[in-house]
Coordinates of C-alpha atoms in Angstrom, one line a residue:
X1 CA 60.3 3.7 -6.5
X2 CA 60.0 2.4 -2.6
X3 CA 55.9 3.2 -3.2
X4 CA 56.0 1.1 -6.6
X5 CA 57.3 -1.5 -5.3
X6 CA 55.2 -2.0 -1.8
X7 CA 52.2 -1.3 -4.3
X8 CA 53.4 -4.4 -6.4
X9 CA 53.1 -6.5 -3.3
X10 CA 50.2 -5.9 -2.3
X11 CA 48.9 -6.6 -5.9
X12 CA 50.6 -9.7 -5.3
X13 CA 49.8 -10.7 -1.8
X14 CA 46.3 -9.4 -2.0
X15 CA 45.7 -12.5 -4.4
X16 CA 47.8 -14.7 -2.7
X17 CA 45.4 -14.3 0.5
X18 CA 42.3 -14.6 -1.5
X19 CA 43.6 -17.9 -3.1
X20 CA 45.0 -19.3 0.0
X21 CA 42.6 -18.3 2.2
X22 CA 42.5 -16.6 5.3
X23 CA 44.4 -17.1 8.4
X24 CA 42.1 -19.3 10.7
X25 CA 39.6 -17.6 12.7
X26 CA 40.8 -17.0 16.3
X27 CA 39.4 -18.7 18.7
X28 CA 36.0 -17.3 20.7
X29 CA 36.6 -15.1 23.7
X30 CA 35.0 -16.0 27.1
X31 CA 32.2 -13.3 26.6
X32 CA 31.6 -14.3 23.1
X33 CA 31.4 -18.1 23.9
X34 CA 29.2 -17.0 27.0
X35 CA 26.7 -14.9 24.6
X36 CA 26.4 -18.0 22.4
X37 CA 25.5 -20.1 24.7
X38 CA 22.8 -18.1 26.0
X39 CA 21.3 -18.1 22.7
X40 CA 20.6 -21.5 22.9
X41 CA 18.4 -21.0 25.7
X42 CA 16.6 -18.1 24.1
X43 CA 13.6 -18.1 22.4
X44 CA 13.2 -15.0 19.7
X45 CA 9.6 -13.9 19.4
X46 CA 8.2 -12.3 16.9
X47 CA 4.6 -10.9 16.4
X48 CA 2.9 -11.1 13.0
X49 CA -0.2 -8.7 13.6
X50 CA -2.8 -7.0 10.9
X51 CA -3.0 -7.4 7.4
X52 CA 0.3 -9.7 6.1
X53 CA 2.0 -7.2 3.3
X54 CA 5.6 -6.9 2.6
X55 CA 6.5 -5.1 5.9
X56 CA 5.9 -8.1 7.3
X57 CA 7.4 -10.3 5.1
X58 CA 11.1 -8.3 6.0
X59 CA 10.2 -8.0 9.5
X60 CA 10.1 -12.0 9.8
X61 CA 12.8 -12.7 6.9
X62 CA 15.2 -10.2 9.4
X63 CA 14.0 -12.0 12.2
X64 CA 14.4 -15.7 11.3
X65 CA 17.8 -14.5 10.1
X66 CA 18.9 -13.3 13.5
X67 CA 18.1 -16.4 14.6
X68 CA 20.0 -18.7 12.7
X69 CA 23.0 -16.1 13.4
X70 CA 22.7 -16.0 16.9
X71 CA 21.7 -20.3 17.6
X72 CA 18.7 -19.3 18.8
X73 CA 16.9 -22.6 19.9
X74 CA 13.6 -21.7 18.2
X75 CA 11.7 -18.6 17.2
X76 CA 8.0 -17.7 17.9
X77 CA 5.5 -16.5 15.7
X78 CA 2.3 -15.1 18.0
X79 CA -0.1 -14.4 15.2
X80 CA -2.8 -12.5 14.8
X81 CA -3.9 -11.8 11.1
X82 CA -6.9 -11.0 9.2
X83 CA -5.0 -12.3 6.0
X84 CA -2.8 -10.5 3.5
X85 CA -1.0 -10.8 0.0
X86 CA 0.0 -13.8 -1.5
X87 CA 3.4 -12.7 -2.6
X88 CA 4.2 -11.9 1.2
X89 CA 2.9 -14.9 2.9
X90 CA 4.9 -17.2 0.2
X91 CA 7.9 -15.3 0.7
X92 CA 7.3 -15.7 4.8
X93 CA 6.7 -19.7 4.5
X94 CA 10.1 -20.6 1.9
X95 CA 12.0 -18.3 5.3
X96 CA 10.4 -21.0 7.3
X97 CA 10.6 -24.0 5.3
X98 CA 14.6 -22.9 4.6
X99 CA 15.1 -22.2 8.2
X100 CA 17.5 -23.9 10.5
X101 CA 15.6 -23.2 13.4
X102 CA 12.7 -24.7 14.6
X103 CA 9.6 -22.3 13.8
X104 CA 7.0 -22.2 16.4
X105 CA 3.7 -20.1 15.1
X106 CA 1.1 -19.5 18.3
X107 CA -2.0 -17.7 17.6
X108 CA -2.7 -15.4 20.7
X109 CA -4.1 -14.2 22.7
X110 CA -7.9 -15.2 23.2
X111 CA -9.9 -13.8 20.1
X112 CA -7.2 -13.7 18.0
X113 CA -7.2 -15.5 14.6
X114 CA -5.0 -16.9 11.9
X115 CA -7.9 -16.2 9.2
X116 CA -6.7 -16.3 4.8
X117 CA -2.8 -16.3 4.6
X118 CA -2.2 -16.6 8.4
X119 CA -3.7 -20.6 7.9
X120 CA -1.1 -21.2 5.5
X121 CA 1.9 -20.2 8.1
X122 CA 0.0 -22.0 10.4
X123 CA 0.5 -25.3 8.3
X124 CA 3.9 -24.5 7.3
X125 CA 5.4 -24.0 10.4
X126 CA 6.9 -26.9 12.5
X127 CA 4.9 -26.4 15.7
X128 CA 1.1 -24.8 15.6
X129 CA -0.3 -24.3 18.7
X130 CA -3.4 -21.6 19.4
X131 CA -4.4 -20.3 22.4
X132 CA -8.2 -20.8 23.5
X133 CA -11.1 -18.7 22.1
X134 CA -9.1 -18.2 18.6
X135 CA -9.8 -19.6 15.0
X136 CA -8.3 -20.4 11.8
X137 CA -9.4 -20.7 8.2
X138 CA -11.2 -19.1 5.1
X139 CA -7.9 -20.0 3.3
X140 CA -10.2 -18.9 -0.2
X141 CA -7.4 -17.4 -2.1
X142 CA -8.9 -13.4 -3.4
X143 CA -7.9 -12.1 -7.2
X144 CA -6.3 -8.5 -6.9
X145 CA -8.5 -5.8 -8.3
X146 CA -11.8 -8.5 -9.2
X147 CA -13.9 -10.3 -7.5
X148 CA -13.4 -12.8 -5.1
X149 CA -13.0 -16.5 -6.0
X150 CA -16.4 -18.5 -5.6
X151 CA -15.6 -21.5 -3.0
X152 CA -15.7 -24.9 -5.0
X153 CA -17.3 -27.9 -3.5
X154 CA -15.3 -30.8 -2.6
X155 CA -16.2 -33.6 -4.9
X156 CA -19.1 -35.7 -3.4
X157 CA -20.1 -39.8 -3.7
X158 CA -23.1 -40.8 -5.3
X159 CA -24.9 -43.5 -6.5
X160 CA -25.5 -47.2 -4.9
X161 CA -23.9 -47.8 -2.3
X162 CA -24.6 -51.8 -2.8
X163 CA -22.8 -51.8 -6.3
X164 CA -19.8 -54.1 -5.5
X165 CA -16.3 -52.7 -5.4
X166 CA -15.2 -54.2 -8.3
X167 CA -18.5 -52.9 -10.9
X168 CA -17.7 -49.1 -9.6
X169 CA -17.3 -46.9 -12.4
X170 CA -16.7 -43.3 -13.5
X171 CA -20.3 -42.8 -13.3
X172 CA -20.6 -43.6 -10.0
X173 CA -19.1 -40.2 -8.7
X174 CA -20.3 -37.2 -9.3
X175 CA -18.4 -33.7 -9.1
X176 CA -20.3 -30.8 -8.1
X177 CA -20.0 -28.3 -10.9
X178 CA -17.6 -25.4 -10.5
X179 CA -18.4 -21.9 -10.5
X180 CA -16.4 -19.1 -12.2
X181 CA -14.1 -19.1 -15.0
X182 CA -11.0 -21.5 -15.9
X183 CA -8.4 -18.5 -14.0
X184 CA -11.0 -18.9 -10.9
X185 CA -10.0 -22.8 -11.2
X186 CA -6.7 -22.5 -11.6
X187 CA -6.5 -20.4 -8.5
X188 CA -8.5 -22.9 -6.4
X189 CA -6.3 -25.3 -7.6
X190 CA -3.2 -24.2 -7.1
X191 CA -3.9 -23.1 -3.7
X192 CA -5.4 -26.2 -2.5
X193 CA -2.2 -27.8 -4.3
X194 CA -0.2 -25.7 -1.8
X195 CA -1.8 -25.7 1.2
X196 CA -2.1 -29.8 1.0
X197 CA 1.6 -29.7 0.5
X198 CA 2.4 -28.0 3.4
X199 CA -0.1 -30.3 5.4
X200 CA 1.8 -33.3 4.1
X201 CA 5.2 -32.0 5.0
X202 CA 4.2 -31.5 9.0
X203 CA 1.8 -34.5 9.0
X204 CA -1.0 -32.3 9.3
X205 CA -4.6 -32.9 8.5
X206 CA -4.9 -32.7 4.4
X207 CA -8.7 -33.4 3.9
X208 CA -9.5 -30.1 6.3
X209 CA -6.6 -27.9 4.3
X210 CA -8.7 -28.6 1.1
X211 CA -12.0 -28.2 2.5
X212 CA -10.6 -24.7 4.0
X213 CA -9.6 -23.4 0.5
X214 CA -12.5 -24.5 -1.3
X215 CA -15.3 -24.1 0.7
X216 CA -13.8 -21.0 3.3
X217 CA -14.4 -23.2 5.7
X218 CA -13.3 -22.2 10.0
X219 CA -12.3 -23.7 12.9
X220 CA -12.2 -23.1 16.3
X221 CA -8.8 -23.8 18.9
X222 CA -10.5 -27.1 20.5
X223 CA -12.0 -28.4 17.5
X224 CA -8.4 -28.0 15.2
X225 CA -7.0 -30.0 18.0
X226 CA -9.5 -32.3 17.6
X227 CA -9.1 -32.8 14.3
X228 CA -5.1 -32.7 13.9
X229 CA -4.9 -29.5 12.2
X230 CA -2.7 -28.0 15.3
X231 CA -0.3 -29.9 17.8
X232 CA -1.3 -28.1 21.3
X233 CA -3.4 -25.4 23.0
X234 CA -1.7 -23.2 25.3
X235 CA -3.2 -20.1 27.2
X236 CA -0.1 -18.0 26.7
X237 CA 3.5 -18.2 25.6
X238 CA 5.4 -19.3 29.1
X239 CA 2.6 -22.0 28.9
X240 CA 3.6 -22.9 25.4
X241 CA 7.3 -23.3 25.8
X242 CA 6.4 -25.8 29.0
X243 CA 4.1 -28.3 26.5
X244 CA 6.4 -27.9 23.3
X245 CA 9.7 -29.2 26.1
X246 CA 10.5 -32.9 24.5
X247 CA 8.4 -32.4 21.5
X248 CA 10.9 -34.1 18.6
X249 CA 10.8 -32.3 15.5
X250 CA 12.5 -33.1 12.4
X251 CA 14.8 -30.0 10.8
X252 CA 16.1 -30.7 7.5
X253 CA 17.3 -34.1 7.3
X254 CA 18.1 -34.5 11.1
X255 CA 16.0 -34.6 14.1
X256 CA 15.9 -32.5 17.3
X257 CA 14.5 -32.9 20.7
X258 CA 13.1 -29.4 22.3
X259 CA 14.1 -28.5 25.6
X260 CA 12.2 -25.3 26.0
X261 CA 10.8 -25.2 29.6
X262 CA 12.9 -22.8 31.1
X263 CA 14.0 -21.3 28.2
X264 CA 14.2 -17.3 28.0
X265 CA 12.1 -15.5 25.6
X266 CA 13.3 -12.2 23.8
X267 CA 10.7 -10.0 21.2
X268 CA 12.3 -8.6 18.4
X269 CA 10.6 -5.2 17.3
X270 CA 10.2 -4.0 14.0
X271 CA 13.4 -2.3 12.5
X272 CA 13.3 1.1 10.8
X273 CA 13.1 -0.1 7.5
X274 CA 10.1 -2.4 8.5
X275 CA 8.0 0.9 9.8
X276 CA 8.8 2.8 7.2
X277 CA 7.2 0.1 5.1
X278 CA 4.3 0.0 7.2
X279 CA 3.7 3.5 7.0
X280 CA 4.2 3.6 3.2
X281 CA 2.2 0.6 2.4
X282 CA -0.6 1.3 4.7
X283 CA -3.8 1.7 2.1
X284 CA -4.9 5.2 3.9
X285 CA -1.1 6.9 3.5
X286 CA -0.8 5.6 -0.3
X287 CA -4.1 6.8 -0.9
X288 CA -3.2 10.2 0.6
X289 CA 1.0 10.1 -1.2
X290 CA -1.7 9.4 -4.6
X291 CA -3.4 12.7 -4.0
X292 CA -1.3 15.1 -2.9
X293 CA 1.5 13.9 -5.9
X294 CA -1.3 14.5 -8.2
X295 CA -2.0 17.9 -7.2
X296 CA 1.6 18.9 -6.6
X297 CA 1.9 18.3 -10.4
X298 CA -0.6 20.2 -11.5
X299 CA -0.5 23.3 -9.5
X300 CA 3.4 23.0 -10.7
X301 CA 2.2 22.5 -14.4
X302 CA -0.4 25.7 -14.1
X303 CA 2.2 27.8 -11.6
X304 CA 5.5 27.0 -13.6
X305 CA 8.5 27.9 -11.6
X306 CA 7.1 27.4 -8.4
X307 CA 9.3 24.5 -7.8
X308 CA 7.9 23.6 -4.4
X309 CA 4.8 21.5 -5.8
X310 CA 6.3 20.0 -8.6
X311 CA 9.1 18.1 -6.2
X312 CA 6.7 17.0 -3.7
X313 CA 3.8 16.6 -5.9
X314 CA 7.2 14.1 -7.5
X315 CA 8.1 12.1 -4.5
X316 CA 4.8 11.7 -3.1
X317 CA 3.7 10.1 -6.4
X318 CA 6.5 7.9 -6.6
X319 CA 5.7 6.8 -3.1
X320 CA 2.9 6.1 -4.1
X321 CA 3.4 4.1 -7.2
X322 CA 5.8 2.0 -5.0
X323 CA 2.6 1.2 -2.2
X324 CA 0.8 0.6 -5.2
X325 CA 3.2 -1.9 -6.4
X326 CA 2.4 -4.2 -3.1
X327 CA -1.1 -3.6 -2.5
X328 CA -3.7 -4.8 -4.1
X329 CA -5.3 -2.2 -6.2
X330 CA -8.3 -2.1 -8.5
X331 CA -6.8 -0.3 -11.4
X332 CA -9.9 1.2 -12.8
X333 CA -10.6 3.1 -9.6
X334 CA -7.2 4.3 -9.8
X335 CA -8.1 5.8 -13.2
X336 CA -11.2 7.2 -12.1
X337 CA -9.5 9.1 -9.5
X338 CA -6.8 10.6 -11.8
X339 CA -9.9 11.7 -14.2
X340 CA -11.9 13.0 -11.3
X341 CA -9.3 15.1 -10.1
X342 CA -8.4 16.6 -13.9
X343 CA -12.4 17.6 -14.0
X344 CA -12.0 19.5 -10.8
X345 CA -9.0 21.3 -12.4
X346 CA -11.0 21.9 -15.5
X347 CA -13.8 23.4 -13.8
X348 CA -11.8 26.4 -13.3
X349 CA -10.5 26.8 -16.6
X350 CA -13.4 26.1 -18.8
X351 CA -17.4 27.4 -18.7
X352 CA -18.9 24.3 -17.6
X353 CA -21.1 26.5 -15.2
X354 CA -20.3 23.1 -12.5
X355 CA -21.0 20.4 -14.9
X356 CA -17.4 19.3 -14.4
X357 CA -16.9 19.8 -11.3
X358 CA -19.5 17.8 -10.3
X359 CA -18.4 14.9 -12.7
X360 CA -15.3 14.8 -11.4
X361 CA -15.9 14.8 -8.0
X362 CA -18.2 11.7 -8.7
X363 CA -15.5 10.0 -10.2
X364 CA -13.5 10.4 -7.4
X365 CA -15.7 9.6 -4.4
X366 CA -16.1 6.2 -7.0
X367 CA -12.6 5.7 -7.6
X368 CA -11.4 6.4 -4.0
X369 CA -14.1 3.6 -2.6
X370 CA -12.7 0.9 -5.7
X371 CA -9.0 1.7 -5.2
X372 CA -8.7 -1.0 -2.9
X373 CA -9.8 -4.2 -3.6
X374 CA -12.4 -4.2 -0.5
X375 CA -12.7 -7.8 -0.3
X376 CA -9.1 -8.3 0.8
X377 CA -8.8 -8.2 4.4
X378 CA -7.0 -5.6 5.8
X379 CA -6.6 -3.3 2.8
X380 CA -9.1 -0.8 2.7
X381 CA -9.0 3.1 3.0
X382 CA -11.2 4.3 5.8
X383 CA -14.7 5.6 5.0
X384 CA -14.8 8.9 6.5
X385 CA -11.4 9.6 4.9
X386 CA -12.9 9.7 1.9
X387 CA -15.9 11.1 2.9
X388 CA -13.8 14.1 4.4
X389 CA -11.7 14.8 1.3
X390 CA -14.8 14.4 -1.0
X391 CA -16.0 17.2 1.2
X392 CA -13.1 19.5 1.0
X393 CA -13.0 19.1 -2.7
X394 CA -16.6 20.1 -2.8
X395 CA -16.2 23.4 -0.6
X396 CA -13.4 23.9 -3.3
X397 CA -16.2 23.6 -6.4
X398 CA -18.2 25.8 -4.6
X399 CA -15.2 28.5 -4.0
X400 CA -14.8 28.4 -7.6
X401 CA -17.9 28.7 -9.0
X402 CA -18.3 32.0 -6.6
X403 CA -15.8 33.1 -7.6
X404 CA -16.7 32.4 -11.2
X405 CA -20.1 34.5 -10.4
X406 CA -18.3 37.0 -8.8
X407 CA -15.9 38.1 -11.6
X408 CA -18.6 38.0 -14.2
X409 CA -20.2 40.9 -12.3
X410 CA -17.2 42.6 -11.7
X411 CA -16.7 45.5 -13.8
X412 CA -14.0 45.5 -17.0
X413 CA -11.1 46.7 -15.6
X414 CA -8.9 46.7 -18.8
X415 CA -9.0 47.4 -22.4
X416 CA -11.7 50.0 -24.7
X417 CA -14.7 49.1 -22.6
X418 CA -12.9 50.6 -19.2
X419 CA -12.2 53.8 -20.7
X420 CA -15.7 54.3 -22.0
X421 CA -17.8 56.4 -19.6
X422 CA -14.6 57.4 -17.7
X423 CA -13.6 60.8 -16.7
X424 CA -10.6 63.3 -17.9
X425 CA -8.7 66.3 -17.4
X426 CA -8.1 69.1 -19.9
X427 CA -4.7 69.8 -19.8
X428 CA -4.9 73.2 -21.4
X429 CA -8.4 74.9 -23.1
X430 CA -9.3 73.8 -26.2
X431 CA -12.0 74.1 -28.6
X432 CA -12.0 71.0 -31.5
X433 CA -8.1 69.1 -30.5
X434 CA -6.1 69.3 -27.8
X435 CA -4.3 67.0 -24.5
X436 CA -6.1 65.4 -21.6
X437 CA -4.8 63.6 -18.6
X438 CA -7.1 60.1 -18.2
X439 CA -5.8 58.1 -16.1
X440 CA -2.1 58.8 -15.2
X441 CA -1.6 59.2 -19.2
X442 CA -1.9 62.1 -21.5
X443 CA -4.2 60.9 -24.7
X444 CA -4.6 62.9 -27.5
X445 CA -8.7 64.3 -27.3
X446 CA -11.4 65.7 -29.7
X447 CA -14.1 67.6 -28.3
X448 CA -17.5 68.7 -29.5
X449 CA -17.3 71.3 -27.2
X450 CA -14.7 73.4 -26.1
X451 CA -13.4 73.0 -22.7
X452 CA -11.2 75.1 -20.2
X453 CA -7.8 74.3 -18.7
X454 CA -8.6 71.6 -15.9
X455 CA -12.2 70.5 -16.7
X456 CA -13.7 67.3 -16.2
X457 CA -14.9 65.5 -19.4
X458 CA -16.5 62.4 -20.2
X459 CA -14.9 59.5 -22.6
X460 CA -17.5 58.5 -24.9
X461 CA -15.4 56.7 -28.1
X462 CA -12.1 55.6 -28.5
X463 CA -10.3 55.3 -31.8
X464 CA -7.3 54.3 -32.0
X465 CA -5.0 56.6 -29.4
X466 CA -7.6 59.3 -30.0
X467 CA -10.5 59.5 -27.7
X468 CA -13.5 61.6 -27.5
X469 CA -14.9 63.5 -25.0
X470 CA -17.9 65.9 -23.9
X471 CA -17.9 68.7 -21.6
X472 CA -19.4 67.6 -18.0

């Protein structure tokens, strides 16, 4: 009864403290208040590097988090960036446009760029500085799995320029025609839409975001500066958090002043989870989870029982499916690969005398160099990988066509034709019927001839379980 009852109060006072709330929190120790205040004088870098996939996309959402946990007085992004998805860069730029704390993105060092997606962080983020010798641009977005989107002109005057304001008409501008399809447009669009957006939001210039969209357009460190497209040039980060001290920057609906000259700056490294992603993910290691799940499943399927094939044929195909998921991949090279690969397993169960071997391995030395959609930066499985596994699978046609050749020479082992011609032993003397040991087994025999106890004979018909025999 005494455990009833202190179990009906704390069904009771449970409750109670969820609806009252909670005591209030005690108040910060010495070394806690101490570790917060030495986050305000910390800068967190972070390093966006490579293509931009969804690796990176949890490496900065963890990182911008931290942040804001820890009152970190602003966070660094030193980029240097080919390009990427478009799922992933969105997801990095609403982090920064939700963040509390001011986002500084620096492209660095010297040569580095912020080329495709990395201009679009670029624009979003509050500060954009570059270091010298580096470039932005050729923000063209690229379809998955097609071809990439023409760049558009930008619409351009025509006409006479002496026509008074007032008389100016429709007519009097012309638009360059558009190439592609009404989905190409729509894609121009939209990204121009959101690139100008972003522009607008920092006070950046707009007219170069659209020109950079639709016509790929690039621009060196100096001449961005030049034209308001970054705030500052610095030649490395200690030199960046001395021209960024007093700049005022507007978070949320309040203001800040930076005070960033002595600040301390601490890199965050990738966690765990964000490795493992960039291992999985990496177009060389998904094409590689693709193969070996495939095979694993059918040596499984033609070995039943073996067990060992079929679960890592299982989880290396699932893998794979995942990386698929998040990279962009052509589709019908993906099915060429699965066909190619079913034709090399034919081979060795049907006569094709090579013809489909060597279709498949066509198909997959196609598929493997469409799988990735080649004109996204960053995303492509190396050339002498696939060279290397198209030669292995051809060394493999070859073993199999040997061996092909090889057993239709062999001599029949089994059945009526392997007893033909073969020798036995009399087992007692006999002159029309009688016993015979051929190999390991006593058969019943006929003779034309009689024959002694232990002499050799020759097979030379079988009927039934009778065979017949003739003296040697």
């Amino acid at each position: 009864m005494r455990r009833l009852w202190l179990l009906l109060i704390a069904f009771v006072w449970l409750p109670a403290r969820l609806v009252l709330g909670e005591d209030p929190a005690p108040a910060p120790t010495p070394a806690a208040a101490a570790a917060a205040a030495k986050a305000t004088d910390t800068a967190l870098l972070l390093h966006i590097g490579g293509a931009i996939g969804p690796a990176t996309s949890h490496y900065i959402s963890q990182g911008l988090k931290r942040a804001a946990e820890n009152g970190n007085a602003i966070v660094i992004l030193r980029m240097d960036t080919p390009g990427g998805l478009d799922t992933a860069m969105r997801d990095i730029i609403k982090d920064i446009l939700a963040s509390p704390v001011p986002i500084v993105t620096f492209v660095s060092p010297s040569g580095a760029r912020a080329a495709s997606a990395g201009t679009y962080i670029l624009y979003a983020s509050h500060v954009a500085a570059m270091a010298p010798a580096t470039n932005l641009g050729s923000a063209t977005p690229v379809p998955v799995g097609g071809e990439p989107v023409q760049p558009t002109p930008t619409p351009t005057p025509t006409g006479d320029k002496k026509a008074d304001d007032d008389d100016k008409s429709d007519e009097d501008t012309e638009t360059a025609p558009v190439p592609g399809g009404a989905m190409e447009r729509k894609v121009i669009n939209d990204a121009v839409a959101y690139l100008r957006s972003l522009a607008q939001l920092r006070g950046r210039n707009v007219e170069w975001a659209e020109k950079a969209v639709r016509e790929g357009a690039n621009l060196p460190a100096e001449e961005a500066l030049a034209q308001k497209v970054i705030d500052l040039i610095a030649t490395d980060v200690p030199d960046l958090l001395k021209k960024i001290d007093g700049r005022k920057l507007r978070i949320g609906a309040g203001e800040i002043t930076l005070a960033t000259e002595h600040m301390t700056v601490e890199a965050v490294e990738p966690d765990w989870r964000t490795e493992l992603l960039s291992v999985i993910t990496n177009p060389t290691v998904a094409y590689g989870l693709l193969l070996i799940g495939i095979y694993g499943l059918l040596f499984e399927g033609y070995n039943p029982g073996a067990v060992l094939p079929g679960v890592v044929g299982a989880i290396c195909l699932l893998l794979a499916l995942f990386a698929f998921q998040v990279l962009p991949v052509n589709y019908a090279g993906l099915a060429l690969i699965v066909l190619g690969a079913l034709l090399v397993v034919a081979e060795a169960f049907m006569p094709s005398f090579g013809a489909l071997g060597v279709g498949g391995l066509i198909a997959f030395v196609i598929g493997s160099i469409m799988l990735f959609d080649t004109s996204v930066p960053g995303f492509q499985v190396a050339m002498p990988i696939i060279a290397a596994i198209a030669f292995v699978a051809g060394l493999i046609l070859c073993a199999i066509v040997w061996m092909f050749g090889r057993a239709r020479r062999r001599p029949v082992v089994t059945g009526v034709d392997q007893l033909l011609g073969s020798t036995a032993e009399a087992i007692d003397g006999f002159a029309d019927t009688g016993m015979v040991r051929l190999g390991g087994e006593l058969w019943k025999a006929r003779s034309s001839a009689p024959l002694r106890a232990g002499q050799r004979a020759r097979v030379v018909r079988v009927e039934g379980l009778e065979v017949w025999v003739e003296p040697l």
